[in-house]
CSV table of C-alpha atoms in Angstrom, one decimal:
chain,number,residue,atom,x,y,z
A,1119,UNK,CA,6.6,11.7,6.5
A,1120,UNK,CA,4.3,11.8,3.5
A,1121,UNK,CA,0.6,11.1,3.3
A,1122,UNK,CA,-0.6,9.0,0.4
A,1123,UNK,CA,-4.4,8.9,-0.2
A,1124,UNK,CA,-5.7,5.3,-0.8
A,1125,UNK,CA,-8.3,4.0,-3.1
A,1126,UNK,CA,-9.4,0.3,-2.8
A,1127,UNK,CA,-11.4,-1.1,-5.7
A,1128,UNK,CA,-13.7,-4.1,-5.5
A,1129,UNK,CA,-15.9,-5.0,-8.5
A,1130,UNK,CA,-15.0,-1.6,-10.0
A,1131,UNK,CA,-16.4,0.2,-7.0
A,1132,UNK,CA,-14.6,2.3,-4.4
A,1133,UNK,CA,-14.8,0.4,-1.1
A,1134,UNK,CA,-13.1,-0.2,2.3
A,1135,UNK,CA,-12.9,-3.5,4.0
A,1136,UNK,CA,-12.9,-3.9,7.8
A,1137,UNK,CA,-9.9,-6.0,9.0
A,1138,UNK,CA,-9.4,-7.3,5.5
A,1139,UNK,CA,-12.8,-9.1,5.6
A,1140,UNK,CA,-14.5,-9.3,2.2
A,1141,UNK,CA,-17.7,-9.9,4.0
A,1142,UNK,CA,-17.4,-6.5,5.8
A,1143,UNK,CA,-17.4,-4.1,2.9
A,1144,UNK,CA,-18.3,-0.4,3.0
A,1145,UNK,CA,-19.2,0.9,-0.5
A,1146,UNK,CA,-18.8,4.6,-1.3
A,1147,UNK,CA,-20.9,6.6,-3.7
A,1148,UNK,CA,-18.0,7.8,-5.8
A,1149,UNK,CA,-16.1,6.5,-8.7
A,1150,UNK,CA,-12.4,5.9,-9.1
A,1151,UNK,CA,-12.2,8.6,-11.7
A,1152,UNK,CA,-14.0,11.1,-9.4
A,1153,UNK,CA,-11.6,10.3,-6.5
A,1154,UNK,CA,-8.5,10.7,-8.7
A,1155,UNK,CA,-9.9,14.0,-10.1
A,1156,UNK,CA,-10.6,15.3,-6.6
A,1157,UNK,CA,-7.1,14.5,-5.4
A,1158,UNK,CA,-5.4,15.8,-8.5
A,1159,UNK,CA,-7.4,19.1,-8.4
A,1160,UNK,CA,-6.2,19.7,-4.8
A,1161,UNK,CA,-2.6,19.3,-5.6
A,1162,UNK,CA,-2.0,15.7,-4.6
A,1163,UNK,CA,0.8,14.1,-6.6
A,1164,UNK,CA,0.9,10.6,-5.2
A,1165,UNK,CA,-2.0,8.0,-4.9
A,1166,UNK,CA,-2.3,4.4,-3.7
A,1167,UNK,CA,-4.6,2.1,-5.6
A,1168,UNK,CA,-5.4,-1.5,-4.6
A,1169,UNK,CA,-7.3,-4.0,-6.7
A,1170,UNK,CA,-9.0,-6.1,-4.1
A,1171,UNK,CA,-10.3,-8.5,-6.8
A,1172,UNK,CA,-6.8,-9.0,-8.0
A,1173,UNK,CA,-5.6,-9.7,-4.5
A,1174,UNK,CA,-7.8,-12.8,-4.6
A,1175,UNK,CA,-6.7,-13.9,-8.1
A,1176,UNK,CA,-9.7,-12.3,-9.9
A,1177,UNK,CA,-8.4,-10.0,-12.6
A,1178,UNK,CA,-11.7,-8.7,-13.9
A,1179,UNK,CA,-10.8,-5.1,-12.9
A,1180,UNK,CA,-7.4,-5.0,-14.6
A,1181,UNK,CA,-8.4,-3.4,-18.0
A,1182,UNK,CA,-10.7,-0.9,-16.3
A,1183,UNK,CA,-8.0,0.1,-13.8
A,1184,UNK,CA,-5.2,0.3,-16.4
A,1185,UNK,CA,-7.3,2.6,-18.6
A,1186,UNK,CA,-8.0,5.1,-15.8
A,1187,UNK,CA,-4.5,5.0,-14.2
A,1188,UNK,CA,-2.8,5.8,-17.5
A,1189,UNK,CA,-4.8,9.0,-17.8
A,1190,UNK,CA,-3.6,10.5,-14.5
A,1191,UNK,CA,-0.5,12.6,-14.1
A,1192,UNK,CA,-0.1,11.6,-10.5
A,1193,UNK,CA,2.4,9.0,-9.3
A,1194,UNK,CA,0.6,5.8,-8.6
A,1195,UNK,CA,1.5,3.1,-6.0
A,1196,UNK,CA,-0.4,0.0,-7.2
A,1197,UNK,CA,-1.1,-3.4,-5.9
A,1198,UNK,CA,-3.4,-6.4,-6.0
A,1199,UNK,CA,-2.7,-9.6,-7.9
A,1200,UNK,CA,0.9,-8.8,-9.1
A,1201,UNK,CA,2.0,-12.4,-9.4
A,1202,UNK,CA,4.9,-12.4,-12.0
A,1203,UNK,CA,8.1,-10.7,-12.8
A,1204,UNK,CA,6.6,-9.8,-16.2
A,1205,UNK,CA,3.7,-8.1,-14.6
A,1206,UNK,CA,6.0,-6.0,-12.4
A,1207,UNK,CA,8.0,-5.0,-15.5
A,1208,UNK,CA,4.8,-4.2,-17.5
A,1209,UNK,CA,3.3,-2.0,-14.8
A,1210,UNK,CA,6.5,0.0,-14.4
A,1211,UNK,CA,6.8,0.2,-18.2
A,1212,UNK,CA,3.3,1.5,-18.3
A,1213,UNK,CA,4.1,4.4,-15.9
A,1214,UNK,CA,3.2,2.9,-12.5
A,1215,UNK,CA,5.6,4.6,-10.1
A,1216,UNK,CA,5.6,1.9,-7.4
A,1217,UNK,CA,4.4,-1.7,-7.8
A,1218,UNK,CA,3.4,-3.6,-4.7
A,1219,UNK,CA,4.1,-7.3,-4.5
A,1220,UNK,CA,2.7,-9.5,-1.7
A,1221,UNK,CA,1.3,-13.0,-2.1
A,1222,UNK,CA,3.7,-14.2,-4.7
A,1223,UNK,CA,6.7,-12.9,-2.8
A,1224,UNK,CA,5.5,-14.9,0.3
A,1225,UNK,CA,4.4,-18.1,-1.3
A,1226,UNK,CA,6.9,-18.6,-4.1
A,1227,UNK,CA,10.4,-19.2,-2.7
A,1228,UNK,CA,12.1,-18.2,-5.9
A,1229,UNK,CA,10.0,-15.1,-6.8
A,1230,UNK,CA,11.9,-12.6,-4.7
A,1231,UNK,CA,15.2,-14.0,-5.9
A,1232,UNK,CA,14.1,-13.6,-9.5
A,1233,UNK,CA,12.7,-10.2,-8.8
A,1234,UNK,CA,16.0,-9.1,-7.2
A,1235,UNK,CA,18.0,-10.4,-10.1
A,1236,UNK,CA,15.8,-8.6,-12.6
A,1237,UNK,CA,15.9,-5.2,-10.8
A,1238,UNK,CA,18.9,-4.8,-8.6
A,1239,UNK,CA,21.4,-2.3,-10.1
A,1240,UNK,CA,19.2,-1.5,-13.1
A,1241,UNK,CA,18.5,2.2,-12.8
A,1242,UNK,CA,17.6,1.7,-9.2
A,1243,UNK,CA,14.4,0.0,-10.1
A,1244,UNK,CA,14.1,-1.6,-6.6
A,1245,UNK,CA,12.9,1.9,-5.6
A,1246,UNK,CA,9.8,1.1,-7.7
A,1247,UNK,CA,9.1,-2.2,-5.9
A,1248,UNK,CA,7.2,-2.2,-2.6
A,1249,UNK,CA,7.0,-5.4,-0.5
A,1250,UNK,CA,3.6,-5.7,1.1
A,1251,UNK,CA,3.5,-7.2,4.6
A,1252,UNK,CA,-0.1,-7.6,5.9
A,1253,UNK,CA,0.1,-8.5,9.5
A,1254,UNK,CA,-2.4,-9.9,12.0
A,1255,UNK,CA,-1.0,-10.3,15.5
A,1256,UNK,CA,2.5,-10.5,14.0
A,1257,UNK,CA,1.4,-13.3,11.6
A,1258,UNK,CA,1.9,-12.5,7.9
A,1259,UNK,CA,-1.3,-12.9,5.9
A,1260,UNK,CA,-1.7,-13.2,2.1
A,1261,UNK,CA,-4.2,-13.9,-0.7
A,1262,UNK,CA,-6.4,-11.1,0.3
A,1263,UNK,CA,-5.6,-11.7,3.9
A,1264,UNK,CA,-7.3,-15.1,3.8
A,1265,UNK,CA,-4.2,-17.3,4.3
A,1266,UNK,CA,-1.4,-17.3,6.9
A,1267,UNK,CA,2.3,-17.7,6.3
A,1268,UNK,CA,4.5,-19.8,8.6
A,1269,UNK,CA,7.4,-17.3,7.9
A,1270,UNK,CA,8.2,-15.2,10.9
A,1271,UNK,CA,7.7,-11.4,10.3
A,1272,UNK,CA,11.2,-10.2,11.2
A,1273,UNK,CA,12.8,-13.1,9.3
A,1274,UNK,CA,10.9,-12.1,6.2
A,1275,UNK,CA,12.0,-8.5,6.4
A,1276,UNK,CA,15.6,-9.7,6.8
A,1277,UNK,CA,15.4,-11.8,3.7
A,1278,UNK,CA,13.9,-9.0,1.6
A,1279,UNK,CA,16.7,-6.7,2.8
A,1280,UNK,CA,19.4,-9.2,1.9
A,1281,UNK,CA,17.9,-9.3,-1.6
A,1282,UNK,CA,18.0,-5.5,-1.9
A,1283,UNK,CA,14.4,-4.5,-1.2
A,1284,UNK,CA,14.0,-1.8,1.3
A,1285,UNK,CA,10.5,-0.3,1.0
A,1286,UNK,CA,7.7,-2.1,2.8
A,1287,UNK,CA,4.0,-1.4,3.0
A,1288,UNK,CA,2.8,-2.8,6.3
A,1289,UNK,CA,-0.9,-3.1,7.0
A,1290,UNK,CA,-1.9,-3.8,10.6
A,1291,UNK,CA,-5.0,-5.8,9.9
A,1292,UNK,CA,-6.2,-5.5,13.5
A,1293,UNK,CA,-6.5,-1.7,12.9
A,1294,UNK,CA,-7.6,-1.7,9.3
A,1295,UNK,CA,-10.9,-0.1,8.4
A,1296,UNK,CA,-11.9,0.6,12.0
A,1297,UNK,CA,-10.8,4.3,12.3
A,1298,UNK,CA,-9.4,3.4,15.8
A,1299,UNK,CA,-5.9,4.6,15.4
A,1300,UNK,CA,-2.8,3.4,13.6
A,1301,UNK,CA,-0.7,0.4,14.6
A,1302,UNK,CA,2.1,2.5,16.1
A,1303,UNK,CA,3.4,-0.3,18.3
A,1304,UNK,CA,3.8,-2.7,15.4
A,1305,UNK,CA,5.5,-0.1,13.2
A,1306,UNK,CA,7.8,0.8,16.1
A,1307,UNK,CA,8.8,-2.8,16.4
A,1308,UNK,CA,9.6,-3.1,12.7
A,1309,UNK,CA,11.7,0.1,12.8
A,1310,UNK,CA,13.5,-1.0,15.9
A,1311,UNK,CA,14.4,-4.3,14.2
A,1312,UNK,CA,15.5,-2.6,11.0
A,1313,UNK,CA,15.9,1.2,11.4
A,1314,UNK,CA,16.9,1.8,7.8
A,1315,UNK,CA,13.8,0.4,6.0
A,1316,UNK,CA,11.5,2.7,4.2
A,1317,UNK,CA,8.2,1.9,6.0
A,1318,UNK,CA,4.8,2.8,4.6
A,1319,UNK,CA,2.1,2.4,7.3
A,1320,UNK,CA,-1.4,1.4,6.5
A,1321,UNK,CA,-4.5,0.7,8.5
A,1322,UNK,CA,-6.5,2.5,11.2
A,1323,UNK,CA,-5.5,6.2,10.6
A,1324,UNK,CA,-8.4,8.2,11.9
A,1325,UNK,CA,-7.1,11.7,12.5
A,1326,UNK,CA,-4.2,14.1,12.0
A,1327,UNK,CA,-3.2,13.1,15.5
A,1328,UNK,CA,-2.5,9.6,14.2
A,1329,UNK,CA,-0.4,11.1,11.5
A,1330,UNK,CA,1.6,12.9,14.1
A,1331,UNK,CA,2.3,9.7,16.0
A,1332,UNK,CA,3.5,7.9,12.9
A,1333,UNK,CA,5.7,10.8,12.0
A,1334,UNK,CA,7.3,10.7,15.5
A,1335,UNK,CA,8.5,7.2,15.0
A,1336,UNK,CA,10.0,8.0,11.6
A,1337,UNK,CA,7.6,6.1,9.4
A,1338,UNK,CA,8.5,7.2,5.8
A,1339,UNK,CA,4.8,7.6,4.7
A,1340,UNK,CA,1.3,6.4,5.3
A,1341,UNK,CA,-1.7,5.6,3.2
A,1342,UNK,CA,-5.1,7.0,4.3
A,1343,UNK,CA,-8.4,5.9,2.9
A,1344,UNK,CA,-11.5,5.6,5.1
A,1345,UNK,CA,-10.6,8.6,7.2
A,1346,UNK,CA,-10.9,10.7,4.1
A,1347,UNK,CA,-14.1,9.2,2.8
A,1348,UNK,CA,-15.8,9.7,6.2
A,1349,UNK,CA,-14.5,13.2,6.7
A,1350,UNK,CA,-12.1,12.6,9.6
A,1351,UNK,CA,-9.2,14.0,7.5
A,1352,UNK,CA,-9.7,16.5,4.7
A,1353,UNK,CA,-7.9,16.6,1.4
A,1354,UNK,CA,-6.8,20.1,2.3
A,1355,UNK,CA,-5.2,18.9,5.5
A,1356,UNK,CA,-3.3,16.2,3.6
A,1357,UNK,CA,-2.1,18.8,1.1
A,1358,UNK,CA,-0.9,21.1,3.9
A,1359,UNK,CA,0.9,18.3,5.7
A,1360,UNK,CA,2.6,17.1,2.5
A,1361,UNK,CA,3.7,20.6,1.5
A,1362,UNK,CA,5.3,21.0,5.0
A,1363,UNK,CA,6.9,17.6,4.7
A,1364,UNK,CA,8.4,18.4,1.3
A,1365,UNK,CA,9.7,21.7,2.5
A,1366,UNK,CA,11.6,20.1,5.4
A,1367,UNK,CA,13.5,17.7,3.1
């Protein structure tokens, strides 16, 4: 299992939300550029960046983020406001390694079909698409976690798999931003339902012990944000873990 450091951006600031609530924001006295430089200097080669404004349909950060991301040599997993096939193609074309799609995939019945048609069999581009599933008590949330979908969680996963998408970023909203432990039970349910999915865990990781628990249930990777900012997990620990993980492949 691989650890991917996470950076959430709101109004061009590095932040973390609690349970996805935009009214419960923790701001950090560090810039996106500084965080990227810190990770890169320590040997990190993969980073997770979310535009929280974009997730709500506000694209005021887009130019700022694009300029910074294009300068880094790290692989970037990027999400927040990706609402069209053209946007997915543009981001991959601009060098984004993985593009996360969430709201549009849930609310637009034809979006996933069109995305599948555009990417299946074309240089394995589906490996560069991540389906975001943000979950609160097994209910799928979208639009910055402000709306609820009537689609059942397992049914949605099955539909994505049928269309050729196999990598999922699952955020357990109950755990997110609390540093109270990862949503191991939720992830175990998903993997029990579909053992072959590539699952990226998000939310609640507070220690390397949480990382161990996720690894034990065969989560592919996890994103870690607040635990790094608040010194529960060091960048050095992440580097050591990832080196060990890569050596075991």
